[in-house]
Short mmCIF file of C-alpha atoms in Angstrom, two decimals:
data_model
loop_
_atom_site.label_atom_id
_atom_site.label_comp_id
_atom_site.label_asym_id
_atom_site.label_seq_id
_atom_site.Cartn_x
_atom_site.Cartn_y
_atom_site.Cartn_z
CA MET A 1 0.00 0.00 0.00
CA SER A 2 1.41 3.43 -0.95
CA ASP A 3 1.79 6.34 1.51
CA LYS A 4 -1.01 8.13 -0.31
CA GLN A 5 -3.33 5.13 0.03
CA GLN A 6 -2.50 4.85 3.74
CA GLU A 7 -3.35 8.52 4.20
CA GLN A 8 -6.71 7.93 2.54
CA SER A 9 -7.55 4.71 4.46
CA THR A 10 -10.37 5.26 6.91
CA THR A 11 -11.76 3.44 9.92
CA HIS A 12 -14.40 3.90 12.60
CA PHE A 13 -14.00 6.02 15.70
CA GLY A 14 -17.32 5.24 17.31
CA TYR A 15 -19.88 6.28 14.71
CA GLN A 16 -17.47 8.67 13.00
CA THR A 17 -15.40 7.76 9.95
CA VAL A 18 -11.84 9.02 10.41
CA PRO A 19 -8.43 8.48 8.74
CA GLU A 20 -6.70 5.41 10.20
CA ALA A 21 -3.75 7.48 11.41
CA GLU A 22 -6.12 9.76 13.32
CA LYS A 23 -7.91 6.99 15.25
CA VAL A 24 -4.86 6.12 17.35
CA HIS A 25 -4.64 9.71 18.61
CA LYS A 26 -8.37 9.98 19.26
CA VAL A 27 -8.45 6.73 21.25
CA ALA A 28 -5.38 7.89 23.18
CA GLU A 29 -7.19 11.09 24.16
CA VAL A 30 -10.16 9.06 25.45
CA PHE A 31 -8.02 6.89 27.71
CA HIS A 32 -5.78 9.75 28.88
CA SER A 33 -9.01 11.39 30.02
CA VAL A 34 -10.55 8.40 31.84
CA ALA A 35 -7.42 6.63 33.19
CA ALA A 36 -7.59 7.99 36.76
CA LYS A 37 -11.20 6.91 37.28
CA TYR A 38 -11.16 3.84 35.01
CA ASP A 39 -11.63 1.21 37.74
CA LEU A 40 -14.36 3.17 39.49
CA MET A 41 -16.26 3.60 36.24
CA ASN A 42 -15.90 -0.09 35.41
CA ASP A 43 -17.48 -1.00 38.72
CA LEU A 44 -20.28 1.52 38.26
CA MET A 45 -20.98 0.65 34.61
CA SER A 46 -21.13 -3.11 35.16
CA ALA A 47 -22.36 -3.14 38.77
CA GLY A 48 -19.14 -5.03 39.53
CA ILE A 49 -19.93 -7.86 37.09
CA HIS A 50 -16.76 -7.13 35.09
CA ARG A 51 -14.86 -8.91 37.89
CA LEU A 52 -16.80 -12.12 37.19
CA TRP A 53 -16.16 -11.82 33.45
CA LYS A 54 -12.42 -11.47 34.14
CA ARG A 55 -12.45 -14.35 36.64
CA PHE A 56 -13.93 -16.64 33.97
CA THR A 57 -11.22 -15.48 31.55
CA ILE A 58 -8.54 -16.43 34.08
CA GLU A 59 -10.13 -19.85 34.60
CA LEU A 60 -10.33 -20.57 30.86
CA SER A 61 -6.76 -19.42 30.24
CA GLY A 62 -5.19 -22.57 31.67
CA VAL A 63 -2.25 -20.49 32.92
CA ARG A 64 -0.02 -22.31 35.41
CA SER A 65 3.30 -21.99 37.22
CA GLY A 66 6.23 -21.09 34.99
CA ASN A 67 4.12 -19.78 32.08
CA ARG A 68 4.85 -16.57 30.18
CA VAL A 69 1.72 -14.42 29.75
CA LEU A 70 1.02 -11.26 27.74
CA ASP A 71 -1.85 -9.06 28.95
CA ILE A 72 -2.54 -6.67 26.04
CA ALA A 73 -4.47 -3.47 26.78
CA GLY A 74 -3.86 -4.51 30.38
CA GLY A 75 -4.79 -1.07 31.64
CA THR A 76 -5.01 -0.98 35.41
CA GLY A 77 -3.76 -4.52 35.85
CA ASP A 78 -6.77 -6.61 36.96
CA LEU A 79 -5.76 -9.65 34.92
CA THR A 80 -2.02 -9.12 35.36
CA ARG A 81 -2.36 -9.22 39.15
CA LYS A 82 -4.08 -12.62 39.04
CA PHE A 83 -1.72 -14.03 36.40
CA SER A 84 1.28 -12.92 38.46
CA ARG A 85 0.18 -15.20 41.28
CA LEU A 86 -0.56 -18.09 38.93
CA VAL A 87 2.77 -18.10 37.07
CA GLY A 88 4.81 -17.73 40.25
CA PRO A 89 8.49 -16.77 40.55
CA THR A 90 9.54 -18.92 37.56
CA GLY A 91 6.98 -17.33 35.21
CA GLU A 92 6.52 -13.87 33.75
CA VAL A 93 3.61 -11.56 32.99
CA VAL A 94 3.93 -8.64 30.58
CA LEU A 95 1.35 -5.89 31.01
CA ALA A 96 1.23 -4.09 27.67
CA ASP A 97 -0.82 -1.03 26.81
CA ILE A 98 -0.52 1.50 24.01
CA ASN A 99 -1.68 4.29 26.31
CA ALA A 100 0.94 5.79 28.63
CA SER A 101 -1.61 7.09 31.13
CA MET A 102 -3.30 3.69 31.52
CA LEU A 103 0.08 1.94 31.77
CA LYS A 104 1.20 4.33 34.53
CA VAL A 105 -1.99 3.76 36.52
CA GLY A 106 -1.58 -0.01 36.18
CA ARG A 107 2.12 0.04 37.10
CA ASP A 108 1.61 2.29 40.13
CA ARG A 109 -1.33 0.22 41.33
CA LEU A 110 0.50 -3.12 41.07
CA LEU A 111 3.68 -1.76 42.65
CA ASP A 112 1.60 -0.39 45.54
CA GLN A 113 0.21 -3.91 46.00
CA GLY A 114 3.71 -5.39 46.10
CA ILE A 115 3.40 -7.09 42.72
CA ALA A 116 6.52 -6.52 40.69
CA GLY A 117 8.98 -9.41 40.76
CA ASN A 118 7.57 -11.35 37.81
CA VAL A 119 5.78 -8.50 35.98
CA ARG A 120 7.08 -6.26 33.19
CA PHE A 121 5.36 -3.14 31.86
CA VAL A 122 5.65 -2.37 28.14
CA GLN A 123 4.05 0.41 26.11
CA ALA A 124 3.16 -1.42 22.91
CA ASP A 125 0.85 -1.33 19.90
CA ALA A 126 -1.15 -4.56 19.52
CA GLU A 127 -0.69 -4.38 15.74
CA THR A 128 3.12 -4.51 15.98
CA LEU A 129 3.96 -6.35 19.19
CA PRO A 130 7.67 -5.89 20.09
CA PHE A 131 8.27 -9.48 21.16
CA PRO A 132 9.98 -12.51 19.59
CA ASP A 133 8.13 -15.20 17.67
CA ASN A 134 6.75 -18.15 19.66
CA HIS A 135 7.32 -16.38 22.99
CA PHE A 136 4.13 -16.54 25.11
CA ASP A 137 2.06 -19.42 26.49
CA CYS A 138 -1.05 -17.25 26.76
CA ILE A 139 -2.25 -13.84 25.55
CA THR A 140 -5.27 -11.98 26.86
CA ILE A 141 -6.88 -8.78 25.63
CA ALA A 142 -9.80 -7.59 27.75
CA PHE A 143 -12.02 -4.78 26.45
CA GLY A 144 -9.25 -3.55 24.18
CA LEU A 145 -9.66 -5.13 20.75
CA ARG A 146 -12.53 -2.84 19.73
CA ASN A 147 -10.20 0.16 20.12
CA VAL A 148 -7.53 -1.30 17.81
CA THR A 149 -7.44 0.34 14.38
CA ASN A 150 -6.58 -2.77 12.34
CA LYS A 151 -7.94 -5.78 14.22
CA GLU A 152 -6.81 -8.29 11.60
CA ARG A 153 -3.23 -7.08 11.81
CA ALA A 154 -3.36 -7.21 15.62
CA LEU A 155 -4.65 -10.80 15.64
CA GLU A 156 -1.85 -11.85 13.27
CA SER A 157 0.69 -10.14 15.53
CA MET A 158 -0.70 -12.00 18.55
CA LEU A 159 -0.52 -15.31 16.68
CA ARG A 160 3.11 -14.65 15.80
CA VAL A 161 4.28 -14.13 19.40
CA LEU A 162 2.32 -17.10 20.80
CA LYS A 163 4.04 -20.46 21.18
CA PRO A 164 2.53 -23.36 19.24
CA GLY A 165 -0.30 -24.63 21.44
CA GLY A 166 -0.53 -21.23 23.11
CA ARG A 167 -3.92 -19.65 23.81
CA LEU A 168 -5.43 -16.29 22.92
CA LEU A 169 -8.41 -15.07 24.95
CA VAL A 170 -10.36 -12.02 23.77
CA LEU A 171 -12.82 -10.65 26.33
CA GLU A 172 -14.97 -7.98 24.71
CA PHE A 173 -18.41 -6.42 24.65
CA SER A 174 -20.54 -8.11 22.01
CA LYS A 175 -24.13 -8.42 20.76
CA PRO A 176 -27.00 -9.54 23.05
CA GLY A 177 -29.12 -12.28 21.50
CA ASN A 178 -32.39 -11.18 23.10
CA LYS A 179 -34.16 -8.25 21.42
CA LEU A 180 -35.61 -6.87 24.66
CA LEU A 181 -32.20 -7.05 26.36
CA SER A 182 -30.60 -5.39 23.34
CA THR A 183 -33.10 -2.51 23.44
CA ALA A 184 -32.62 -2.01 27.18
CA TYR A 185 -28.84 -2.17 26.73
CA ASP A 186 -28.98 0.53 24.03
CA GLN A 187 -30.95 2.83 26.33
CA TYR A 188 -28.45 2.23 29.12
CA SER A 189 -25.41 2.71 26.90
CA PHE A 190 -26.43 5.90 25.13
CA LYS A 191 -28.24 7.68 27.93
CA LEU A 192 -26.92 6.51 31.29
CA LEU A 193 -23.26 5.88 30.44
CA PRO A 194 -22.49 9.41 29.16
CA PHE A 195 -24.35 10.83 32.17
CA MET A 196 -22.28 8.70 34.56
CA GLY A 197 -19.11 9.66 32.69
CA LYS A 198 -19.91 13.34 33.08
CA LEU A 199 -20.76 12.92 36.76
CA VAL A 200 -17.68 10.88 37.73
CA THR A 201 -14.98 11.96 35.25
CA GLN A 202 -16.42 15.25 33.88
CA ASP A 203 -16.17 13.61 30.47
CA ALA A 204 -19.41 12.53 28.79
CA ASP A 205 -17.88 12.42 25.28
CA SER A 206 -15.39 9.66 26.09
CA TYR A 207 -18.13 7.41 27.41
CA ARG A 208 -20.32 8.21 24.43
CA TYR A 209 -17.43 7.01 22.24
CA LEU A 210 -17.09 3.84 24.32
CA ALA A 211 -20.79 3.07 23.81
CA GLU A 212 -20.49 3.69 20.06
CA SER A 213 -17.30 1.59 19.79
CA ILE A 214 -19.14 -1.36 21.33
CA ARG A 215 -21.84 -1.14 18.62
CA MET A 216 -19.23 -0.98 15.85
CA HIS A 217 -17.31 -4.03 17.14
CA PRO A 218 -17.80 -7.32 15.23
CA ASP A 219 -20.46 -9.67 16.61
CA GLN A 220 -19.61 -13.09 18.06
CA GLU A 221 -19.62 -15.08 14.81
CA THR A 222 -17.78 -12.38 12.85
CA LEU A 223 -15.01 -12.18 15.44
CA LYS A 224 -14.78 -15.99 15.52
CA ALA A 225 -14.26 -15.96 11.74
CA MET A 226 -11.62 -13.23 12.08
CA LEU A 227 -9.62 -15.36 14.54
CA GLU A 228 -9.83 -18.32 12.19
CA GLN A 229 -8.77 -16.16 9.23
CA ALA A 230 -5.76 -14.95 11.23
CA GLY A 231 -4.68 -18.58 11.67
CA PHE A 232 -6.07 -19.60 15.06
CA ALA A 233 -7.46 -23.13 15.49
CA ARG A 234 -10.24 -24.58 17.66
CA VAL A 235 -11.83 -21.13 17.99
CA SER A 236 -14.84 -20.95 20.30
CA TYR A 237 -16.69 -18.32 22.30
CA HIS A 238 -18.74 -18.12 25.46
CA ASN A 239 -21.52 -15.57 25.86
CA MET A 240 -21.88 -13.93 29.26
CA THR A 241 -24.65 -11.75 30.66
CA GLY A 242 -26.92 -12.55 27.72
CA GLY A 243 -24.27 -11.84 25.10
CA ILE A 244 -23.47 -8.34 26.36
CA VAL A 245 -19.96 -9.73 26.72
CA ALA A 246 -18.31 -12.64 24.90
CA LEU A 247 -15.06 -14.47 25.58
CA HIS A 248 -13.38 -15.80 22.44
CA ARG A 249 -10.63 -18.42 22.68
CA GLY A 250 -8.25 -19.59 19.97
CA ILE A 251 -5.20 -21.88 19.89
CA LYS A 252 -2.02 -21.42 17.85
CA PRO A 253 -1.55 -24.62 15.79
#
């Protein structure tokens, strides 16, 4: 692709169509804005259920002592903290996030909790992961894939750095199967979320974008096909909370 074609390539930023190069900066602004109150808003938005979604992700990961784990878009470190205990002193967890503000919040939080010995913090773009081939036993990305500009490229990058037999787990908002639930969820997302964002973080626009980004994210079957197209095998997904959230799992052949 030529430089001119790259300049003209567009993607979605919520419901807006923007140049691909611009999306990275726009998403960065959103997370710089919400980083300090990110955990509080997660608890408020999900009534604490996000902790159960993440616990199920941990259980399905199969991570054990001595493993090397990559937590992409690891943000404030919820998954990294649990993986650190599972892999033990002979394992390693890399918390990676493209956003410096989120990475700082996560690093400070984990260091305050005394979790550091087997954890590394890396500012990294999911589309061009700065790690060797066949390096990790498990990769997780929780509520981060929908913010990636080129999801296909990111999935291929994840496949590259996984060891053969390694697992990728993608935890992400998805599409409810029940029409009534879907309607109620729309009302909640587009009316209550921006209001809560304004009240707690003085930033309604960022939470309006987050609601829109969820609607623009591929549904369960589409994302399953994308993982398979990227080269993952035995791809499956589990719906949670009526399909509001789905956990996709794929294995590197």
